[in-house]
Amino acid sequence: MDDAEAALQQQLPAALRQLQPAALQAIQHSHHHSLGGPLQPDLQNLDTGDPNALRQRLQAEIENPGASHQHAVQSNNAFEHAQHHHPHMQSAQVNGQPLTPQHQQAVGGQFGMLTPGSQLASQSHPQHNSIGRLQQDQDLFNSPESPGGGKADGHLDGLKLIPNPPNLQEWREKLFNVNEIITLTEEEFQTYFPHVDNIYSHRSTQRYKRKPFVSHYWDCRLKGRPPGTPKSDDPNKKKRKRTARQRDLCDVKIKITEYFPGSSYQDQQQQGFPPVASQNHFDPSNANNFFAPGQPGGPPVTPQQPFGTIGPMNTTTISTMSPISQGFPVGHPGATGQRYYTIQRVNGNGGNGKGDGVAGPHKHTLEESDRVKKNSVQRYMLKEEKQKKKTQRHIYKNMSDNLLRREQKTYHKKATGAALATVKKHSKDHELKLFGSCFCPFVQRVWIALELKGLGYQYVEVDPYKKPDALLEVNPRGLVPALRHGDWGSYESTVLLEYLEDLGAGAAILPPLTPQLRAHCRLWADHVNRHIIPGFYRYLQAQEIDKQVEYAEELKTEITKLVDAADPSGPYFLGPNMTFVDVQFAPWVLRLSRVLKPYRGWPDPEEGSRWGLWVEAIEGNEAVKATTSTDDLYLDSYERYAGGYTDHDLEVLV
């Protein structure tokens, strides 16, 4: 009987010592898997005076451990305690979150090490199922799901895509060369590794039972690998454009070790890292030895002095060191219980458990790795740029479709209201023909003049997208208005107004026998064409609010100049009758209230003002009313200029 069996024998009641060796081995087996917890709490409720009952109980445990053993041995493992406080947990988690150092301190020692809190936990919860617990503990660290942890397939998760973090080039050079073991905080790893993942290609992941770390092995991408999945013969699958590269151009292999929150420096030593001055004397081979130093059944470990401290460590220093920070150098991310990573080059040195590979650094430059493949950040940015362009194309297409629909929706081929009645009245063939479109203000100028003069004419409605040959004979550009008088024709609204006046028929719209006044009218008609009309469309088409305010003020200023030049009594420009300037201006006066008011909030004229009198006179003129369609025709016709939103629409949207 060895020392372990002798010590175990001494813990058993006298009645149990008489049992057969098989029963004793069952107890030893259960004791071994409980990491050294005391047996007495589990056996207190048994009647030690009845050996038959004891034999039946232990025989049932041997035949079916999971079914009959309802009261298992209490463990001192901190993670086991956490699971018994939370019976639904399947891994090292508390309420769905990774077990933190604070949780560990509250429920017991870390990774099998006894702390004062664990004995209290053992006393408060003496009964649990150890067999089921052992089955859960086998996968304690196999599938970390916390942010930044490894995926089930071995790849790294939780990485950040930051385009230009500080000192990026220095970090890339350092992670490319890996001339020494590199320790990174979780923040540093998540930030900088995506900038070098084009250099390496993931090969495998190694997990460990009851070990708080995972090792990921990556080869240099230029090492290459044999073909994997056979090519698909599915005709519907998109074919990838791939170029076969030469293999074995580089032998570098790195190991990325991911240490979970709460891991100790002893765990890092188990991965082959050299000890430091602050390291406690701990032998990893004794991790599951109940009687080893630092374990529950062995003598306590004597804490050593902190990193960089000369001389013996006093009791005050010992009391202020947390169980996690002991053993870590100052500033090490593991000293505060954080997740951290180490990266080392392992090709040719057996660091991956094998002796394969050729030692040494990369056989190429970092630029060559960048040429072969882009890193995750670059690929993400290119993808975002591609998606942005795709979105822009989609927006432009929608805008074009909307404009097309608007044109289809707002494409009026016939006049409405009083204007439609006038069209029908002048539909018969006549030697004086006016080619026009119902929504065009320049056409309405000439149309008003024809009505004012009382001339006979034929109105010909023109589809602007289907120009008749008769119009093209007059104006090769196919624009309206255009006049055909017998075998003669001309175009441009101001020219046509002058022509009608020169015919000498009907009421005059320019003052006769007064050259100075006629010149005065032509001067202010030019002001309308040069300043007011361009200002009208500039204001209507402006989409930015500040531009709309600016152009509205400009338009008001130009209209004010015209009003100030008009006859003070009015109501028209030269007095009581509509004349040349009024005809030039009238179509836009109508559109101020029918277009600018609903689309841009143009104000009504002040009642009783000179401007108000003029607007009222134009609106009430019979020639103007006879050539004016209903309001909806103008609202629809100018929708594409205004951007499609009226003030009412904006109120609804808000």
XYZ file of C-alpha atoms in Angstrom:
654
model
C 0.000 0.000 0.000
C 1.526 3.348 -1.058
C 1.423 6.615 0.880
C -1.731 7.811 -0.846
C -3.627 4.643 -0.007
C -2.380 4.731 3.577
C -3.539 8.309 4.004
C -6.891 7.445 2.460
C -7.249 4.397 4.721
C -6.773 6.611 7.760
C -9.687 8.837 6.700
C -12.193 5.940 6.549
C -14.388 4.908 9.494
C -13.428 1.614 11.169
C -16.363 -0.223 9.584
C -15.182 0.748 6.090
C -11.683 -0.551 6.601
C -13.122 -4.096 6.689
C -14.518 -3.854 3.184
C -13.170 -5.793 0.226
C -10.386 -4.266 -1.904
C -12.756 -3.655 -4.840
C -14.964 -1.432 -2.688
C -11.970 0.429 -1.370
C -10.709 0.978 -4.928
C -14.072 2.459 -5.856
C -13.701 4.962 -3.039
C -10.139 5.706 -4.138
C -11.259 6.207 -7.725
C -13.956 8.639 -6.626
C -11.472 10.337 -4.332
C -8.936 10.745 -7.127
C -11.410 12.422 -9.472
C -12.597 14.824 -6.794
C -9.133 16.447 -6.696
C -8.604 15.482 -3.081
C -11.782 16.504 -1.249
C -12.563 14.901 2.157
C -14.715 11.774 2.184
C -16.354 12.142 5.564
C -19.181 14.548 4.587
C -20.460 12.075 1.997
C -20.491 9.136 4.443
C -21.870 10.858 7.524
C -25.409 9.769 6.784
C -24.498 6.054 6.486
C -24.946 3.660 9.353
C -21.374 2.477 9.994
C -22.656 -0.227 12.320
C -24.391 -2.056 9.493
C -21.686 -3.502 7.157
C -24.334 -5.012 4.880
C -25.807 -1.602 4.189
C -22.371 -0.258 3.436
C -21.599 -3.128 1.068
C -24.937 -2.617 -0.773
C -24.299 1.104 -1.099
C -20.761 0.705 -2.429
C -21.671 -2.239 -4.678
C -24.338 -0.021 -6.317
C -21.706 2.671 -6.812
C -19.354 0.186 -8.503
C -22.051 -1.176 -10.832
C -23.721 2.160 -11.734
C -21.844 5.193 -10.443
C -23.989 7.842 -12.101
C -27.334 6.475 -10.904
C -26.774 5.461 -7.291
C -24.296 8.053 -6.126
C -26.536 10.920 -5.116
C -24.141 12.450 -2.575
C -20.657 12.760 -4.064
C -17.386 13.894 -2.604
C -17.000 17.637 -2.137
C -14.309 19.169 -4.363
C -12.086 22.134 -3.651
C -11.776 23.102 -7.327
C -13.007 26.656 -7.799
C -14.672 25.965 -11.163
C -16.413 22.894 -9.737
C -17.791 25.016 -6.921
C -19.038 27.517 -9.467
C -20.890 24.770 -11.280
C -22.544 23.484 -8.134
C -23.720 26.932 -7.203
C -25.129 27.136 -10.776
C -26.250 23.598 -11.655
C -27.231 24.491 -15.233
C -23.747 25.692 -16.256
C -21.822 23.526 -18.726
C -18.596 25.537 -18.779
C -16.642 28.087 -16.750
C -19.391 30.688 -16.769
C -21.508 32.580 -14.262
C -24.902 33.706 -15.519
C -23.762 33.149 -19.091
C -20.539 35.176 -18.684
C -16.936 33.899 -18.500
C -15.807 33.187 -14.939
C -13.807 36.214 -13.803
C -11.194 36.451 -11.057
C -13.807 38.025 -8.797
C -16.062 35.015 -9.241
C -13.168 32.675 -8.573
C -12.240 34.478 -5.385
C -15.796 34.199 -4.137
C -16.224 30.481 -4.738
C -12.792 28.998 -4.032
C -9.291 28.437 -5.349
C -8.328 28.668 -8.998
C -7.470 25.614 -11.090
C -7.363 23.180 -8.160
C -5.467 25.473 -5.732
C -7.029 25.753 -2.286
C -7.893 29.167 -0.894
C -9.544 30.117 2.410
C -12.836 30.738 0.668
C -13.038 27.210 -0.713
C -13.261 25.501 2.676
C -16.199 27.683 3.574
C -17.866 26.741 0.322
C -17.260 23.068 1.066
C -18.948 23.351 4.405
C -21.975 25.198 3.076
C -22.581 22.750 0.194
C -21.453 19.291 1.317
C -23.621 17.268 -1.080
C -23.440 17.117 -4.907
C -23.033 14.659 -7.767
C -19.289 14.254 -8.453
C -19.704 11.798 -11.348
C -21.821 14.196 -13.401
C -19.472 17.019 -12.453
C -16.444 15.194 -13.830
C -18.219 14.688 -17.130
C -18.858 18.430 -17.301
C -15.288 19.335 -16.278
C -13.787 17.386 -19.170
C -14.843 20.171 -21.509
C -14.286 23.038 -19.110
C -12.101 25.040 -21.517
C -12.777 23.217 -24.765
C -15.381 25.594 -26.195
C -14.890 29.163 -25.011
C -17.642 31.386 -26.302
C -16.731 34.653 -24.641
C -15.963 37.726 -26.770
C -12.484 37.467 -28.172
C -12.242 33.760 -27.449
C -11.655 30.998 -29.942
C -14.407 29.631 -32.122
C -15.291 25.990 -32.065
C -13.419 25.491 -35.328
C -10.211 26.925 -33.921
C -10.225 30.333 -35.548
C -10.061 33.508 -33.503
C -13.162 35.549 -32.845
C -13.919 39.051 -31.603
C -11.248 40.774 -33.696
C -11.597 44.463 -34.457
C -11.265 46.148 -37.824
C -9.536 49.461 -37.142
C -8.050 50.938 -40.346
C -5.135 52.893 -38.898
C -4.360 52.207 -35.212
C -1.313 53.844 -33.564
C 2.143 52.541 -34.546
C 0.631 50.170 -37.075
C 3.763 49.629 -39.163
C 5.919 48.867 -36.093
C 3.360 46.328 -34.904
C 3.158 44.699 -38.313
C 6.937 44.324 -38.485
C 7.011 42.889 -34.971
C 4.238 40.370 -35.652
C 5.834 39.451 -38.959
C 9.295 38.738 -37.571
C 8.293 37.227 -34.162
C 11.946 37.262 -33.109
C 10.918 36.660 -29.497
C 7.864 35.646 -27.525
C 5.315 38.450 -27.804
C 2.733 39.023 -25.066
C -0.333 41.056 -26.038
C -3.350 42.274 -24.159
C -6.730 41.316 -25.540
C -7.162 44.869 -26.873
C -3.787 44.803 -28.648
C -4.375 41.386 -30.168
C -7.861 42.218 -31.410
C -6.602 45.499 -32.877
C -3.337 44.490 -34.583
C -3.621 40.822 -35.526
C -6.217 41.505 -38.294
C -3.496 43.604 -39.948
C -1.179 40.575 -40.270
C -3.594 37.678 -40.766
C -2.712 37.769 -44.444
C 0.810 36.639 -43.522
C -0.369 33.475 -41.811
C -2.871 30.735 -42.536
C -4.611 28.834 -39.733
C -3.765 25.143 -39.578
C -4.939 23.664 -36.283
C -6.106 24.344 -32.763
C -5.136 22.402 -29.646
C -7.376 22.407 -26.579
C -6.580 21.038 -23.180
C -8.756 19.444 -20.510
C -8.987 21.633 -17.406
C -6.423 24.049 -18.766
C -7.321 27.742 -19.106
C -5.751 28.268 -22.507
C -6.035 27.248 -26.160
C -3.197 27.036 -28.689
C -3.729 28.039 -32.318
C -1.104 27.042 -34.902
C -0.615 29.115 -38.031
C 1.723 28.544 -40.986
C 3.173 31.232 -43.164
C 0.798 31.551 -46.077
C 3.666 31.079 -48.547
C 4.258 27.595 -47.210
C 1.101 26.570 -49.040
C -0.848 23.385 -48.525
C -2.159 20.548 -50.661
C -5.562 20.903 -52.335
C -8.469 20.482 -49.945
C -12.111 20.164 -50.925
C -12.600 18.749 -54.450
C -13.944 21.154 -57.014
C -17.689 21.213 -57.249
C -19.370 20.090 -60.440
C -22.512 22.059 -59.609
C -23.229 24.182 -62.727
C -25.077 26.770 -60.592
C -22.141 27.393 -58.270
C -20.110 30.470 -59.017
C -16.584 29.578 -60.074
C -13.768 31.213 -58.134
C -10.796 32.619 -59.969
C -7.861 31.017 -58.181
C -4.203 30.903 -59.103
C -2.114 27.994 -57.846
C 0.984 29.186 -55.967
C 4.273 27.389 -55.547
C 4.465 25.547 -52.235
C 7.123 25.454 -49.490
C 8.361 28.988 -50.115
C 8.576 29.583 -46.356
C 8.769 27.363 -43.240
C 7.624 29.756 -40.506
C 5.008 28.426 -38.104
C 3.697 30.415 -35.151
C 1.741 29.414 -32.089
C -0.846 31.806 -30.677
C -1.763 30.869 -27.128
C -4.975 32.382 -25.835
C -5.110 32.569 -22.027
C -8.591 32.897 -20.576
C -9.477 35.309 -17.768
C -8.140 34.110 -14.407
C -5.290 31.962 -15.756
C -2.090 31.885 -13.687
C 1.542 32.308 -14.595
C 2.024 28.592 -13.921
C -0.266 27.973 -16.884
C 2.040 30.056 -19.052
C 5.052 28.078 -17.815
C 3.349 24.873 -18.881
C 3.502 26.226 -22.425
C 7.304 26.386 -22.298
C 7.860 29.971 -21.139
C 10.821 30.671 -18.825
C 10.119 31.579 -15.170
C 10.625 35.076 -13.765
C 11.649 36.335 -10.350
C 8.064 36.666 -9.183
C 7.172 33.043 -10.019
C 6.107 30.870 -7.086
C 7.682 27.430 -6.819
C 5.031 25.356 -8.524
C 5.478 22.085 -10.364
C 2.875 21.689 -13.155
C 3.310 17.929 -13.044
C 1.763 17.937 -9.574
C -1.392 19.747 -10.629
C -3.576 16.727 -9.862
C -1.495 15.368 -6.976
C -3.512 15.751 -3.782
C -0.453 15.499 -1.569
C 1.816 17.814 -3.622
C 2.929 21.226 -2.277
C 0.299 23.831 -2.881
C -2.484 21.213 -3.218
C -5.155 20.550 -0.550
C -3.409 17.496 0.919
C 0.123 18.890 0.826
C 2.075 21.641 2.542
C 1.356 25.250 1.573
C 3.511 27.019 -1.020
C 5.745 29.732 0.381
C 5.068 32.925 -1.564
C 8.099 34.541 -3.128
C 9.006 38.201 -3.439
C 7.250 40.291 -6.127
C 8.841 40.963 -9.495
C 11.730 43.398 -9.078
C 11.689 43.369 -5.243
C 15.021 42.766 -3.455
C 14.991 41.118 -0.028
C 12.371 39.095 1.862
C 8.701 39.827 1.372
C 6.892 40.935 4.511
C 3.450 39.827 5.600
C 1.877 43.106 4.528
C 3.057 42.568 0.953
C 1.749 39.016 0.998
C -1.666 40.085 2.249
C -2.074 42.722 -0.459
C -1.318 40.354 -3.357
C -4.359 38.730 -4.941
C -4.252 35.000 -5.800
C -4.209 35.985 -9.471
C -1.479 38.644 -9.400
C 0.985 36.441 -7.521
C 3.613 35.208 -9.951
C 3.043 37.719 -12.777
C 5.500 40.510 -13.566
C 4.299 44.033 -12.918
C 2.244 45.288 -15.850
C 1.543 41.809 -17.215
C -2.106 41.628 -18.442
C -2.596 38.354 -16.596
C -1.813 40.011 -13.259
C -5.298 41.557 -13.204
C -7.061 38.454 -14.432
C -7.479 39.679 -18.008
C -7.506 37.571 -21.130
C -4.183 37.812 -22.934
C -2.288 36.234 -25.829
C 1.244 35.103 -26.525
C 2.757 34.598 -29.979
C 5.947 32.642 -30.621
C 7.695 31.162 -33.623
C 7.791 27.349 -33.326
C 9.042 26.042 -36.668
C 11.897 23.638 -36.141
C 12.021 23.912 -32.347
C 9.405 21.367 -31.362
C 7.213 24.052 -29.853
C 4.159 22.560 -31.446
C 4.870 19.125 -30.025
C 6.721 18.033 -33.147
C 10.203 18.362 -34.487
C 9.184 19.097 -38.045
C 9.935 22.192 -40.033
C 13.025 24.253 -40.654
C 14.029 26.793 -38.045
C 14.529 30.430 -38.892
C 12.613 33.540 -39.904
C 10.600 34.194 -43.045
C 12.318 33.655 -46.363
C 10.568 36.666 -47.850
C 9.593 40.210 -46.968
C 6.431 41.605 -45.451
C 5.711 43.313 -48.759
C 5.645 39.921 -50.479
C 3.023 38.672 -48.011
C 0.977 41.791 -48.695
C 1.256 41.156 -52.413
C 0.029 37.579 -52.077
C -3.043 38.451 -50.023
C -4.684 41.441 -48.389
C -5.313 41.402 -44.651
C -8.763 41.370 -43.069
C -8.892 45.126 -42.542
C -8.017 45.815 -46.176
C -10.511 43.252 -47.413
C -13.192 44.731 -45.170
C -12.511 48.266 -46.395
C -12.589 47.129 -50.023
C -15.837 45.306 -49.356
C -17.306 48.395 -47.721
C -16.189 50.552 -50.655
C -17.695 48.071 -53.083
C -20.923 48.014 -51.098
C -20.921 51.811 -50.994
C -20.576 52.014 -54.768
C -23.255 49.389 -55.160
C -25.536 51.375 -52.887
C -24.806 54.557 -54.819
C -25.600 52.823 -58.091
C -28.807 51.567 -56.524
C -29.661 55.096 -55.368
C -28.903 56.567 -58.779
C -30.980 53.892 -60.427
C -33.854 54.601 -58.065
C -33.495 58.316 -58.750
C -33.575 57.680 -62.472
C -36.567 55.400 -62.080
C -38.287 57.992 -59.926
C -37.599 60.707 -62.466
C -38.929 58.478 -65.212
C -42.022 57.714 -63.178
C -42.453 61.398 -62.431
C -42.196 62.236 -66.094
C -44.690 59.526 -66.840
C -46.906 60.719 -64.017
C -46.538 64.488 -64.670
C -46.503 64.276 -68.445
C -49.533 66.334 -69.389
C -50.516 66.251 -73.044
C -53.613 68.384 -72.758
C -54.561 71.630 -71.136
C -57.150 71.614 -68.374
C -59.755 73.991 -67.045
C -60.284 77.289 -68.874
C -57.222 76.662 -71.048
C -58.771 73.454 -72.393
C -61.886 75.370 -73.386
C -59.728 77.884 -75.234
C -57.872 75.076 -77.036
C -61.144 73.613 -78.257
C -62.302 77.042 -79.377
C -59.162 77.477 -81.508
C -58.761 73.943 -82.808
C -59.843 74.642 -86.403
C -57.287 75.069 -89.139
C -55.956 78.604 -89.504
C -53.133 80.245 -91.389
C -51.738 81.565 -88.082
C -50.744 78.554 -86.044
C -49.345 78.547 -82.485
C -47.376 75.401 -81.619
C -47.330 75.072 -77.848
C -47.486 72.854 -74.751
C -50.001 73.435 -72.012
C -47.477 73.596 -69.126
C -44.925 75.914 -70.788
C -44.852 79.518 -69.468
C -43.069 80.782 -72.590
C -45.921 79.454 -74.713
C -48.420 81.152 -72.394
C -46.775 84.513 -73.091
C -47.599 84.330 -76.805
C -50.973 82.745 -76.075
C -51.951 85.675 -73.783
C -50.900 88.168 -76.471
C -53.074 86.408 -79.075
C -56.057 86.545 -76.695
C -55.378 90.169 -75.758
C -55.280 91.223 -79.403
C -58.292 89.134 -80.288
C -56.596 87.597 -83.314
C -57.783 84.470 -85.060
C -55.381 81.509 -84.694
C -55.127 77.744 -84.421
C -53.667 76.246 -81.229
C -51.646 73.095 -81.883
C -50.764 71.065 -78.741
C -47.324 69.498 -79.108
C -46.105 66.369 -77.366
C -42.541 67.391 -76.406
C -41.365 63.779 -76.909
C -43.142 63.343 -80.250
C -42.441 66.479 -82.235
C -44.529 66.789 -85.414
C -42.892 67.544 -88.730
C -44.879 70.769 -88.996
C -43.100 72.063 -85.875
C -39.690 70.917 -87.068
C -40.186 72.817 -90.315
C -40.583 76.004 -88.261
C -38.019 75.264 -85.577
C -35.496 72.501 -86.368
C -34.790 72.173 -82.634
C -38.437 71.265 -82.054
C -38.879 73.788 -79.219
C -42.063 75.685 -78.397
C -43.498 78.256 -78.741
C -43.342 78.528 -82.495
C -45.559 80.469 -84.952
C -46.369 79.619 -88.543
C -47.987 82.377 -90.500
C -48.781 81.152 -94.003
C -45.493 79.964 -95.443
C -43.408 81.837 -92.852
C -42.440 80.720 -89.368
C -40.401 81.782 -86.367
C -39.804 80.973 -82.682
C -38.589 82.431 -79.319
C -41.346 84.016 -77.237
C -39.992 87.596 -77.115
C -39.429 87.617 -80.889
C -42.958 86.327 -81.473
C -44.454 89.020 -79.204
C -42.645 91.675 -81.225
C -43.891 90.060 -84.479
C -47.515 90.068 -83.327
C -47.167 93.708 -82.358
C -45.652 94.558 -85.732
C -48.647 93.039 -87.515
C -50.604 96.070 -86.363
C -53.759 94.047 -85.776
C -55.777 94.072 -82.581
C -55.016 95.961 -79.365
C -51.484 97.288 -79.022
C -49.301 95.914 -76.197
C -46.526 98.458 -76.742
C -47.289 102.205 -76.461
C -47.753 103.590 -80.007
C -45.924 106.697 -81.185
C -43.842 106.913 -78.005
C -40.381 105.536 -78.757
C -39.032 106.390 -75.294
C -41.818 104.517 -73.488
C -41.556 101.561 -75.843
C -37.817 101.384 -75.093
C -38.610 101.597 -71.390
C -40.908 98.561 -71.744
C -38.295 96.591 -73.660
C -35.682 97.404 -71.005
C -37.774 96.022 -68.127
C -38.937 93.069 -70.213
C -35.241 92.250 -70.520
C -34.955 92.533 -66.727
C -37.676 89.896 -66.406
C -35.843 87.551 -68.781
C -32.361 88.133 -67.379
C -33.002 88.237 -63.636
C -36.480 87.208 -62.525
C -36.970 84.044 -64.596
C -33.490 82.567 -63.839
C -34.008 83.439 -60.168
C -37.355 81.630 -60.189
C -35.835 78.353 -61.406
C -32.713 78.684 -59.274
C -34.877 79.002 -56.176
C -37.185 76.164 -57.215
C -34.374 73.714 -57.901
C -32.327 74.455 -54.754
C -32.401 71.500 -52.331
C -30.253 72.883 -49.485
C -32.121 75.092 -47.037
C -29.443 77.781 -46.909
C -29.443 78.011 -50.711
C -33.221 78.264 -50.781
C -33.092 81.178 -48.335
C -30.393 82.878 -50.396
C -32.198 82.461 -53.736
C -35.549 83.502 -52.283
C -34.045 86.811 -51.196
C -32.475 87.312 -54.620
C -35.815 86.707 -56.354
C -37.633 89.119 -54.043
C -34.991 91.750 -54.713
C -35.362 91.499 -58.498
C -39.176 91.578 -58.312
C -38.968 94.621 -56.050
C -36.855 96.421 -58.661
C -39.515 95.748 -61.283
C -42.329 96.894 -58.986
C -40.445 100.091 -58.173
C -40.082 100.823 -61.929
C -43.833 100.336 -62.564
C -46.487 103.024 -62.591
C -47.241 103.947 -58.956
C -50.991 103.779 -59.454
C -51.076 100.590 -61.517
C -52.443 98.130 -61.287
C -50.357 97.060 -64.359
C -46.839 98.077 -65.282
C -47.830 101.154 -67.305
C -51.145 101.846 -65.625
C -54.701 100.547 -66.103
C -54.065 98.254 -69.116
C -51.989 95.103 -69.617
C -49.038 95.801 -71.885
C -45.767 94.303 -73.079
C -44.026 93.948 -69.688
C -47.155 92.479 -68.062
C -47.435 89.835 -70.795
C -43.749 88.934 -70.374
C -44.128 88.593 -66.578
C -47.670 87.159 -66.209
C -46.926 83.377 -66.581
C -44.405 83.493 -63.686
C -46.702 85.589 -61.530
C -49.217 82.731 -61.827
C -46.555 80.147 -60.950
C -45.459 81.980 -57.819
C -48.686 80.896 -56.108
C -49.184 77.613 -57.987
C -45.586 76.285 -57.826
C -43.289 78.231 -55.515
C -45.832 78.546 -52.742
C -46.516 74.782 -52.318
C -42.934 73.672 -53.021
C -40.944 76.442 -51.313
C -43.397 78.372 -49.182
C -43.428 81.553 -51.273
C -45.471 84.161 -49.400
C -48.632 85.784 -50.652
C -48.286 89.505 -51.427
C -49.182 91.943 -48.703
C -52.778 93.043 -49.065
C -53.130 96.578 -50.456
C -49.476 96.814 -51.521
C -48.439 97.851 -55.013
C -47.189 94.320 -55.585
C -50.472 92.889 -54.337
C -52.481 95.051 -56.695
C -50.389 93.941 -59.647
C -50.729 90.219 -58.834
C -54.482 90.592 -58.359
C -54.843 92.378 -61.706
C -52.914 89.689 -63.601
C -54.850 86.839 -61.920
C -58.140 88.484 -62.861
C -57.307 89.351 -66.466
C -59.578 87.519 -68.933
C -56.809 86.758 -71.447
C -54.691 85.307 -68.650
C -57.516 83.205 -67.242
C -58.382 81.878 -70.707
C -54.862 80.453 -71.101
C -54.447 79.055 -67.559
C -54.984 75.392 -66.676
C -55.949 74.024 -63.258
C -53.397 74.204 -60.412
C -52.634 70.476 -60.339
C -51.236 70.606 -63.893
C -48.560 73.093 -62.830
C -47.875 71.309 -59.549
C -47.243 68.044 -61.389
C -45.256 69.653 -64.181
C -42.730 71.250 -61.801
C -42.353 68.316 -59.407
C -39.107 67.105 -60.968
C -37.620 70.611 -60.660
C -38.538 70.991 -57.000
C -37.310 67.549 -55.879
C -40.726 66.025 -55.429
C -41.670 67.417 -52.003
C -44.208 70.103 -51.224
C -44.408 71.843 -47.847
C -47.385 69.634 -47.026
C -45.344 66.518 -47.811
C -42.553 67.686 -45.502
C -45.003 68.296 -42.664
C -46.338 64.759 -43.080
C -42.809 63.316 -43.107
C -41.841 65.198 -39.948
